[in-house]
PDB file of C-alpha atoms in Angstrom:
ATOM      1  CA  UNK A   1     122.021  74.472 115.525  1.00  0.00           C
ATOM      2  CA  UNK A   2     124.427  74.561 112.942  1.00  0.00           C
ATOM      3  CA  UNK A   3     125.201  78.375 111.120  1.00  0.00           C
ATOM      4  CA  UNK A   4     125.741  78.537 107.878  1.00  0.00           C
ATOM      5  CA  UNK A   5     127.719  81.897 107.616  1.00  0.00           C
ATOM      6  CA  UNK A   6     129.484  83.627 105.041  1.00  0.00           C
ATOM      7  CA  UNK A   7     133.213  84.567 105.855  1.00  0.00           C
ATOM      8  CA  UNK A   8     132.813  87.859 103.635  1.00  0.00           C
ATOM      9  CA  UNK A   9     130.218  88.720 105.234  1.00  0.00           C
ATOM     10  CA  UNK A  10     131.604  87.894 109.151  1.00  0.00           C
ATOM     11  CA  UNK A  11     134.930  89.861 108.029  1.00  0.00           C
ATOM     12  CA  UNK A  12     132.865  92.758 107.029  1.00  0.00           C
ATOM     13  CA  UNK A  13     131.154  92.857 110.528  1.00  0.00           C
ATOM     14  CA  UNK A  14     134.461  91.988 112.365  1.00  0.00           C
ATOM     15  CA  UNK A  15     136.548  94.800 110.385  1.00  0.00           C
ATOM     16  CA  UNK A  16     134.247  97.016 111.656  1.00  0.00           C
ATOM     17  CA  UNK A  17     134.780  99.519 114.225  1.00  0.00           C
ATOM     18  CA  UNK A  18     133.754  98.995 117.498  1.00  0.00           C
ATOM     19  CA  UNK A  19     131.028 102.027 117.625  1.00  0.00           C
ATOM     20  CA  UNK A  20     129.624 100.514 113.763  1.00  0.00           C
ATOM     21  CA  UNK A  21     130.177  96.973 115.925  1.00  0.00           C
ATOM     22  CA  UNK A  22     127.473  98.864 118.730  1.00  0.00           C
ATOM     23  CA  UNK A  23     125.090 100.133 116.596  1.00  0.00           C
ATOM     24  CA  UNK A  24     124.603  96.652 115.114  1.00  0.00           C
ATOM     25  CA  UNK A  25     124.139  94.931 118.460  1.00  0.00           C
ATOM     26  CA  UNK A  26     122.180  97.796 119.883  1.00  0.00           C
ATOM     27  CA  UNK A  27     119.288  97.602 117.082  1.00  0.00           C
ATOM     28  CA  UNK A  28     119.675  93.453 117.211  1.00  0.00           C
ATOM     29  CA  UNK A  29     118.664  93.213 121.224  1.00  0.00           C
ATOM     30  CA  UNK A  30     116.454  95.938 120.518  1.00  0.00           C
ATOM     31  CA  UNK A  31     114.866  93.819 117.612  1.00  0.00           C
ATOM     32  CA  UNK A  32     114.601  91.148 119.791  1.00  0.00           C
ATOM     33  CA  UNK A  33     113.469  92.426 123.058  1.00  0.00           C
ATOM     34  CA  UNK A  34     110.594  93.145 120.815  1.00  0.00           C
ATOM     35  CA  UNK A  35     109.902  90.373 119.235  1.00  0.00           C
ATOM     36  CA  UNK A  36     109.753  88.381 122.599  1.00  0.00           C
ATOM     37  CA  UNK A  37     106.996  91.608 123.806  1.00  0.00           C
ATOM     38  CA  UNK A  38     104.947  89.837 121.349  1.00  0.00           C
ATOM     39  CA  UNK A  39     105.768  91.699 118.175  1.00  0.00           C
ATOM     40  CA  UNK A  40     105.081  90.744 114.728  1.00  0.00           C
ATOM     41  CA  UNK A  41     108.574  92.113 112.910  1.00  0.00           C
ATOM     42  CA  UNK A  42     107.687  93.560 109.089  1.00  0.00           C
ATOM     43  CA  UNK A  43     110.368  94.840 106.754  1.00  0.00           C
ATOM     44  CA  UNK A  44     109.181  97.845 104.635  1.00  0.00           C
ATOM     45  CA  UNK A  45     111.733  98.202 101.290  1.00  0.00           C
ATOM     46  CA  UNK A  46     111.492  99.628  98.268  1.00  0.00           C
ATOM     47  CA  UNK A  47     113.585  99.280  94.967  1.00  0.00           C
ATOM     48  CA  UNK A  48     114.157 101.299  91.567  1.00  0.00           C
ATOM     49  CA  UNK A  49     112.456  99.401  88.611  1.00  0.00           C
ATOM     50  CA  UNK A  50     114.176 100.896  85.559  1.00  0.00           C
ATOM     51  CA  UNK A  51     112.621 101.325  81.853  1.00  0.00           C
ATOM     52  CA  UNK A  52     115.831  99.245  80.891  1.00  0.00           C
ATOM     53  CA  UNK A  53     114.639  96.558  82.960  1.00  0.00           C
ATOM     54  CA  UNK A  54     111.097  96.563  82.117  1.00  0.00           C
ATOM     55  CA  UNK A  55     111.624  97.429  77.793  1.00  0.00           C
ATOM     56  CA  UNK A  56     114.997  95.214  77.616  1.00  0.00           C
ATOM     57  CA  UNK A  57     117.665  96.209  74.875  1.00  0.00           C
ATOM     58  CA  UNK A  58     118.741  99.246  73.950  1.00  0.00           C
ATOM     59  CA  UNK A  59     116.121 102.346  75.151  1.00  0.00           C
ATOM     60  CA  UNK A  60     115.194 104.509  72.554  1.00  0.00           C
ATOM     61  CA  UNK A  61     116.812 108.318  71.595  1.00  0.00           C
ATOM     62  CA  UNK A  62     114.603 110.284  74.123  1.00  0.00           C
ATOM     63  CA  UNK A  63     115.243 114.218  74.764  1.00  0.00           C
ATOM     64  CA  UNK A  64     115.628 113.526  78.373  1.00  0.00           C
ATOM     65  CA  UNK A  65     119.102 113.439  79.975  1.00  0.00           C
ATOM     66  CA  UNK A  66     118.192 110.005  81.601  1.00  0.00           C
ATOM     67  CA  UNK A  67     115.914 106.963  81.803  1.00  0.00           C
ATOM     68  CA  UNK A  68     112.768 107.029  83.297  1.00  0.00           C
ATOM     69  CA  UNK A  69     112.295 105.096  86.210  1.00  0.00           C
ATOM     70  CA  UNK A  70     109.621 103.917  88.887  1.00  0.00           C
ATOM     71  CA  UNK A  71     110.144 102.788  92.755  1.00  0.00           C
ATOM     72  CA  UNK A  72     108.178 100.365  94.364  1.00  0.00           C
ATOM     73  CA  UNK A  73     107.494 100.153  97.801  1.00  0.00           C
ATOM     74  CA  UNK A  74     105.845  97.131  99.583  1.00  0.00           C
ATOM     75  CA  UNK A  75     106.346  95.087 103.140  1.00  0.00           C
ATOM     76  CA  UNK A  76     106.753  91.921 104.264  1.00  0.00           C
ATOM     77  CA  UNK A  77     107.048  89.423 107.031  1.00  0.00           C
ATOM     78  CA  UNK A  78     107.181  85.201 107.851  1.00  0.00           C
ATOM     79  CA  UNK A  79     103.532  85.646 107.181  1.00  0.00           C
ATOM     80  CA  UNK A  80     104.493  86.603 103.652  1.00  0.00           C
ATOM     81  CA  UNK A  81     103.548  90.036 102.354  1.00  0.00           C
ATOM     82  CA  UNK A  82     101.376  92.862 103.795  1.00  0.00           C
ATOM     83  CA  UNK A  83      97.660  92.715 102.168  1.00  0.00           C
ATOM     84  CA  UNK A  84      97.609  96.471 101.484  1.00  0.00           C
ATOM     85  CA  UNK A  85      98.340  98.364  98.035  1.00  0.00           C
ATOM     86  CA  UNK A  86     101.731  98.143  97.647  1.00  0.00           C
ATOM     87  CA  UNK A  87     103.445 102.199  95.780  1.00  0.00           C
ATOM     88  CA  UNK A  88     104.813 102.102  92.434  1.00  0.00           C
ATOM     89  CA  UNK A  89     105.830 105.611  92.263  1.00  0.00           C
ATOM     90  CA  UNK A  90     107.125 107.582  89.058  1.00  0.00           C
ATOM     91  CA  UNK A  91     110.567 108.531  89.643  1.00  0.00           C
ATOM     92  CA  UNK A  92     109.702 112.548  89.328  1.00  0.00           C
ATOM     93  CA  UNK A  93     107.434 111.959  92.457  1.00  0.00           C
ATOM     94  CA  UNK A  94     110.012 111.000  94.604  1.00  0.00           C
ATOM     95  CA  UNK A  95     112.582 113.963  93.755  1.00  0.00           C
ATOM     96  CA  UNK A  96     110.016 116.058  95.419  1.00  0.00           C
ATOM     97  CA  UNK A  97     112.376 117.713  98.541  1.00  0.00           C
ATOM     98  CA  UNK A  98     109.368 118.250 100.640  1.00  0.00           C
ATOM     99  CA  UNK A  99     106.825 115.148 101.416  1.00  0.00           C
ATOM    100  CA  UNK A 100     103.734 115.153  99.478  1.00  0.00           C
ATOM    101  CA  UNK A 101     100.059 114.032 101.173  1.00  0.00           C
ATOM    102  CA  UNK A 102     100.689 110.779  99.071  1.00  0.00           C
ATOM    103  CA  UNK A 103     103.635 110.256 100.823  1.00  0.00           C
ATOM    104  CA  UNK A 104     102.523 110.472 104.283  1.00  0.00           C
ATOM    105  CA  UNK A 105      99.629 108.772 104.058  1.00  0.00           C
ATOM    106  CA  UNK A 106     101.273 105.890 103.004  1.00  0.00           C
ATOM    107  CA  UNK A 107     102.755 104.808 105.685  1.00  0.00           C
ATOM    108  CA  UNK A 108      99.696 105.777 108.120  1.00  0.00           C
ATOM    109  CA  UNK A 109      97.484 103.053 106.021  1.00  0.00           C
ATOM    110  CA  UNK A 110     100.715 100.884 106.196  1.00  0.00           C
ATOM    111  CA  UNK A 111     100.073 101.275 110.136  1.00  0.00           C
ATOM    112  CA  UNK A 112      95.931 100.640 110.424  1.00  0.00           C
ATOM    113  CA  UNK A 113      96.682  97.529 107.931  1.00  0.00           C
ATOM    114  CA  UNK A 114      99.641  96.076 109.769  1.00  0.00           C
ATOM    115  CA  UNK A 115      97.001  96.784 113.354  1.00  0.00           C
ATOM    116  CA  UNK A 116      94.373  94.511 111.759  1.00  0.00           C
ATOM    117  CA  UNK A 117      96.401  91.891 110.204  1.00  0.00           C
ATOM    118  CA  UNK A 118      98.952  91.079 112.818  1.00  0.00           C
ATOM    119  CA  UNK A 119      98.035  93.159 116.233  1.00  0.00           C
ATOM    120  CA  UNK A 120     101.820  95.179 117.321  1.00  0.00           C
ATOM    121  CA  UNK A 121     104.266  95.063 114.941  1.00  0.00           C
ATOM    122  CA  UNK A 122     108.225  96.160 114.409  1.00  0.00           C
ATOM    123  CA  UNK A 123     108.173  98.129 111.402  1.00  0.00           C
ATOM    124  CA  UNK A 124     112.188  97.782 109.938  1.00  0.00           C
ATOM    125  CA  UNK A 125     113.240 100.214 107.591  1.00  0.00           C
ATOM    126  CA  UNK A 126     116.623 100.940 105.210  1.00  0.00           C
ATOM    127  CA  UNK A 127     116.456 104.537 105.286  1.00  0.00           C
ATOM    128  CA  UNK A 128     117.366 106.498 102.286  1.00  0.00           C
ATOM    129  CA  UNK A 129     119.689 108.945 103.951  1.00  0.00           C
ATOM    130  CA  UNK A 130     121.968 105.832 104.858  1.00  0.00           C
ATOM    131  CA  UNK A 131     122.992 105.944 101.518  1.00  0.00           C
ATOM    132  CA  UNK A 132     123.180 109.636 100.943  1.00  0.00           C
ATOM    133  CA  UNK A 133     126.460 111.473 101.071  1.00  0.00           C
ATOM    134  CA  UNK A 134     125.048 114.712 102.139  1.00  0.00           C
ATOM    135  CA  UNK A 135     124.275 116.022 105.718  1.00  0.00           C
ATOM    136  CA  UNK A 136     121.546 114.160 106.217  1.00  0.00           C
ATOM    137  CA  UNK A 137     122.866 111.108 106.635  1.00  0.00           C
ATOM    138  CA  UNK A 138     125.251 112.351 108.623  1.00  0.00           C
ATOM    139  CA  UNK A 139     122.286 113.791 111.195  1.00  0.00           C
ATOM    140  CA  UNK A 140     120.886 110.213 110.827  1.00  0.00           C
ATOM    141  CA  UNK A 141     124.235 108.920 111.967  1.00  0.00           C
ATOM    142  CA  UNK A 142     124.188 111.296 115.011  1.00  0.00           C
ATOM    143  CA  UNK A 143     120.639 110.797 116.106  1.00  0.00           C
ATOM    144  CA  UNK A 144     121.462 106.759 115.906  1.00  0.00           C
ATOM    145  CA  UNK A 145     124.446 107.295 118.040  1.00  0.00           C
ATOM    146  CA  UNK A 146     122.484 109.719 120.829  1.00  0.00           C
ATOM    147  CA  UNK A 147     118.814 107.251 120.651  1.00  0.00           C
ATOM    148  CA  UNK A 148     119.822 104.277 119.032  1.00  0.00           C
ATOM    149  CA  UNK A 149     117.721 102.364 116.299  1.00  0.00           C
ATOM    150  CA  UNK A 150     114.481 103.709 117.641  1.00  0.00           C
ATOM    151  CA  UNK A 151     114.159 107.195 115.262  1.00  0.00           C
ATOM    152  CA  UNK A 152     113.008 110.270 117.132  1.00  0.00           C
ATOM    153  CA  UNK A 153     111.809 112.083 113.786  1.00  0.00           C
ATOM    154  CA  UNK A 154     110.969 111.636 110.526  1.00  0.00           C
ATOM    155  CA  UNK A 155     112.970 108.475 108.316  1.00  0.00           C
ATOM    156  CA  UNK A 156     112.699 108.835 104.298  1.00  0.00           C
ATOM    157  CA  UNK A 157     112.549 106.841 101.765  1.00  0.00           C
ATOM    158  CA  UNK A 158     112.490 107.309  98.489  1.00  0.00           C
ATOM    159  CA  UNK A 159     108.766 107.299  97.917  1.00  0.00           C
ATOM    160  CA  UNK A 160     107.279 107.411 101.761  1.00  0.00           C
ATOM    161  CA  UNK A 161     107.945 108.646 104.806  1.00  0.00           C
ATOM    162  CA  UNK A 162     107.891 106.678 108.189  1.00  0.00           C
ATOM    163  CA  UNK A 163     106.710 108.647 111.204  1.00  0.00           C
ATOM    164  CA  UNK A 164     107.665 107.355 114.673  1.00  0.00           C
ATOM    165  CA  UNK A 165     104.535 108.928 116.247  1.00  0.00           C
ATOM    166  CA  UNK A 166     102.122 107.613 113.595  1.00  0.00           C
ATOM    167  CA  UNK A 167     103.686 103.623 114.067  1.00  0.00           C
ATOM    168  CA  UNK A 168     103.079 104.576 118.189  1.00  0.00           C
ATOM    169  CA  UNK A 169      99.448 105.573 117.566  1.00  0.00           C
ATOM    170  CA  UNK A 170      98.803 102.531 115.921  1.00  0.00           C
ATOM    171  CA  UNK A 171     100.453 100.181 118.327  1.00  0.00           C
ATOM    172  CA  UNK A 172     103.616  99.816 116.610  1.00  0.00           C
ATOM    173  CA  UNK A 173     107.358 100.413 117.001  1.00  0.00           C
ATOM    174  CA  UNK A 174     109.248 101.831 114.045  1.00  0.00           C
ATOM    175  CA  UNK A 175     112.883 100.383 113.254  1.00  0.00           C
ATOM    176  CA  UNK A 176     116.130 101.706 111.388  1.00  0.00           C
ATOM    177  CA  UNK A 177     118.267  98.904 110.188  1.00  0.00           C
ATOM    178  CA  UNK A 178     121.816 100.360 110.457  1.00  0.00           C
ATOM    179  CA  UNK A 179     123.675 100.680 107.326  1.00  0.00           C
ATOM    180  CA  UNK A 180     126.082  97.626 108.614  1.00  0.00           C
ATOM    181  CA  UNK A 181     123.799  95.167 108.632  1.00  0.00           C
ATOM    182  CA  UNK A 182     121.992  96.117 105.127  1.00  0.00           C
ATOM    183  CA  UNK A 183     122.467  91.910 104.797  1.00  0.00           C
ATOM    184  CA  UNK A 184     119.903  91.464 107.644  1.00  0.00           C
ATOM    185  CA  UNK A 185     116.883  92.194 105.696  1.00  0.00           C
ATOM    186  CA  UNK A 186     115.022  89.748 102.805  1.00  0.00           C
ATOM    187  CA  UNK A 187     113.980  92.056 100.513  1.00  0.00           C
ATOM    188  CA  UNK A 188     117.523  91.819  98.784  1.00  0.00           C
ATOM    189  CA  UNK A 189     116.858  88.519  97.996  1.00  0.00           C
ATOM    190  CA  UNK A 190     113.009  89.430  97.493  1.00  0.00           C
ATOM    191  CA  UNK A 191     113.928  92.195  94.804  1.00  0.00           C
ATOM    192  CA  UNK A 192     116.291  90.259  92.985  1.00  0.00           C
ATOM    193  CA  UNK A 193     113.880  87.460  92.514  1.00  0.00           C
ATOM    194  CA  UNK A 194     110.873  89.712  91.291  1.00  0.00           C
ATOM    195  CA  UNK A 195     113.411  91.904  88.476  1.00  0.00           C
ATOM    196  CA  UNK A 196     114.739  88.085  87.685  1.00  0.00           C
ATOM    197  CA  UNK A 197     111.024  87.324  86.911  1.00  0.00           C
ATOM    198  CA  UNK A 198     110.649  90.517  85.022  1.00  0.00           C
ATOM    199  CA  UNK A 199     113.814  90.110  82.986  1.00  0.00           C
ATOM    200  CA  UNK A 200     112.475  86.688  81.906  1.00  0.00           C
ATOM    201  CA  UNK A 201     109.019  87.533  81.253  1.00  0.00           C
ATOM    202  CA  UNK A 202     108.332  90.886  79.970  1.00  0.00           C
ATOM    203  CA  UNK A 203     107.656  89.697  76.578  1.00  0.00           C
ATOM    204  CA  UNK A 204     105.325  87.550  77.817  1.00  0.00           C
ATOM    205  CA  UNK A 205     103.173  91.098  78.937  1.00  0.00           C
ATOM    206  CA  UNK A 206     104.053  93.334  76.332  1.00  0.00           C
ATOM    207  CA  UNK A 207     101.419  93.641  73.103  1.00  0.00           C
ATOM    208  CA  UNK A 208     102.093  95.392  70.092  1.00  0.00           C
ATOM    209  CA  UNK A 209     100.226  97.142  68.194  1.00  0.00           C
ATOM    210  CA  UNK A 210     101.114  97.770  64.105  1.00  0.00           C
ATOM    211  CA  UNK A 211     100.033 101.178  62.741  1.00  0.00           C
ATOM    212  CA  UNK A 212     100.381 102.552  59.101  1.00  0.00           C
ATOM    213  CA  UNK A 213     103.861 104.143  59.976  1.00  0.00           C
ATOM    214  CA  UNK A 214     104.542 102.182  63.493  1.00  0.00           C
ATOM    215  CA  UNK A 215     104.488  99.917  65.470  1.00  0.00           C
ATOM    216  CA  UNK A 216     103.571 100.696  69.842  1.00  0.00           C
ATOM    217  CA  UNK A 217     104.788  98.974  72.263  1.00  0.00           C
ATOM    218  CA  UNK A 218     102.325  98.580  75.255  1.00  0.00           C
ATOM    219  CA  UNK A 219     103.227  97.128  78.568  1.00  0.00           C
ATOM    220  CA  UNK A 220     101.177  95.935  81.627  1.00  0.00           C
ATOM    221  CA  UNK A 221     103.550  96.773  83.800  1.00  0.00           C
ATOM    222  CA  UNK A 222     101.528  96.448  86.862  1.00  0.00           C
ATOM    223  CA  UNK A 223     100.224  93.030  85.726  1.00  0.00           C
ATOM    224  CA  UNK A 224     103.979  91.549  85.406  1.00  0.00           C
ATOM    225  CA  UNK A 225     105.232  92.982  89.137  1.00  0.00           C
ATOM    226  CA  UNK A 226     101.957  91.534  90.664  1.00  0.00           C
ATOM    227  CA  UNK A 227     103.136  88.006  89.134  1.00  0.00           C
ATOM    228  CA  UNK A 228     106.705  88.686  89.879  1.00  0.00           C
ATOM    229  CA  UNK A 229     105.638  89.641  93.548  1.00  0.00           C
ATOM    230  CA  UNK A 230     103.701  86.044  93.635  1.00  0.00           C
ATOM    231  CA  UNK A 231     107.056  84.280  93.218  1.00  0.00           C
ATOM    232  CA  UNK A 232     107.894  85.109  96.678  1.00  0.00           C
ATOM    233  CA  UNK A 233     104.995  83.470  98.281  1.00  0.00           C
ATOM    234  CA  UNK A 234     104.646  83.035 102.425  1.00  0.00           C
ATOM    235  CA  UNK A 235     107.070  79.890 102.499  1.00  0.00           C
ATOM    236  CA  UNK A 236     109.758  82.167 100.583  1.00  0.00           C
ATOM    237  CA  UNK A 237     108.931  84.528 102.928  1.00  0.00           C
ATOM    238  CA  UNK A 238     109.121  82.253 105.913  1.00  0.00           C
ATOM    239  CA  UNK A 239     112.663  80.728 104.777  1.00  0.00           C
ATOM    240  CA  UNK A 240     114.419  84.243 104.425  1.00  0.00           C
ATOM    241  CA  UNK A 241     113.582  85.525 107.147  1.00  0.00           C
ATOM    242  CA  UNK A 242     114.919  82.383 108.956  1.00  0.00           C
ATOM    243  CA  UNK A 243     117.895  82.516 107.410  1.00  0.00           C
ATOM    244  CA  UNK A 244     117.947  86.453 108.478  1.00  0.00           C
ATOM    245  CA  UNK A 245     117.527  85.324 112.300  1.00  0.00           C
ATOM    246  CA  UNK A 246     120.362  82.665 112.048  1.00  0.00           C
ATOM    247  CA  UNK A 247     122.471  85.626 110.797  1.00  0.00           C
ATOM    248  CA  UNK A 248     121.026  87.846 114.184  1.00  0.00           C
ATOM    249  CA  UNK A 249     121.196  85.083 116.291  1.00  0.00           C
ATOM    250  CA  UNK A 250     125.167  84.259 115.542  1.00  0.00           C
ATOM    251  CA  UNK A 251     126.148  88.062 116.161  1.00  0.00           C
ATOM    252  CA  UNK A 252     124.436  88.011 119.580  1.00  0.00           C
ATOM    253  CA  UNK A 253     126.149  85.082 120.197  1.00  0.00           C
ATOM    254  CA  UNK A 254     129.420  86.558 119.303  1.00  0.00           C
ATOM    255  CA  UNK A 255     129.050  90.007 121.043  1.00  0.00           C
TER     256      UNK A 255
END
């Protein structure tokens, strides 16, 4: 099988420390073992939908210091999008220090849907902690070094909290994707496709309501996002997952 690999990504992987490479290889071997045992791989990920992306152009003057945004969380695998009620969360809901009931319930609902749709699954997440510069990042790194890709405590994303015990209760396994292996996730491409669709089609989902002294602009945000998600049908998902698998096989063959 001929592998089409990026010299840049190979350089990044080979130039990493021995501990970093060990984390990636441990993750890949654990993932492969679960896949051989019949676990279906599901990627759970989120992206930021900024106000500028939705509206386009320059934002009007506001009394707040920074633009508003939303966080979209969804899940998918080689069979396409997971058939669940994905979440679009307003920014302020994502900044709470303690997880809300909604955040805790979201992952549990996902696990139930996965069980009904695919049976046992391995849920791969990219924790928010990986990109943080605070103590939580080092805590997660230490935990990864001790227990491998299987987290033993809560894994925080911006809009939900993933609990390993909740996953196991539904027959699933939860894996953390190491920060050095972020490209082993199809969602970077998926989110790019969605955002490009939003940029090119946002005017078609905008309603103008003229008034006496001003006109108001209404954006059908959920309709716009739903149509954008349709740009990644099951065949495209399968293509992206296959690309990830080629990278995984390449790394496993080298170490």
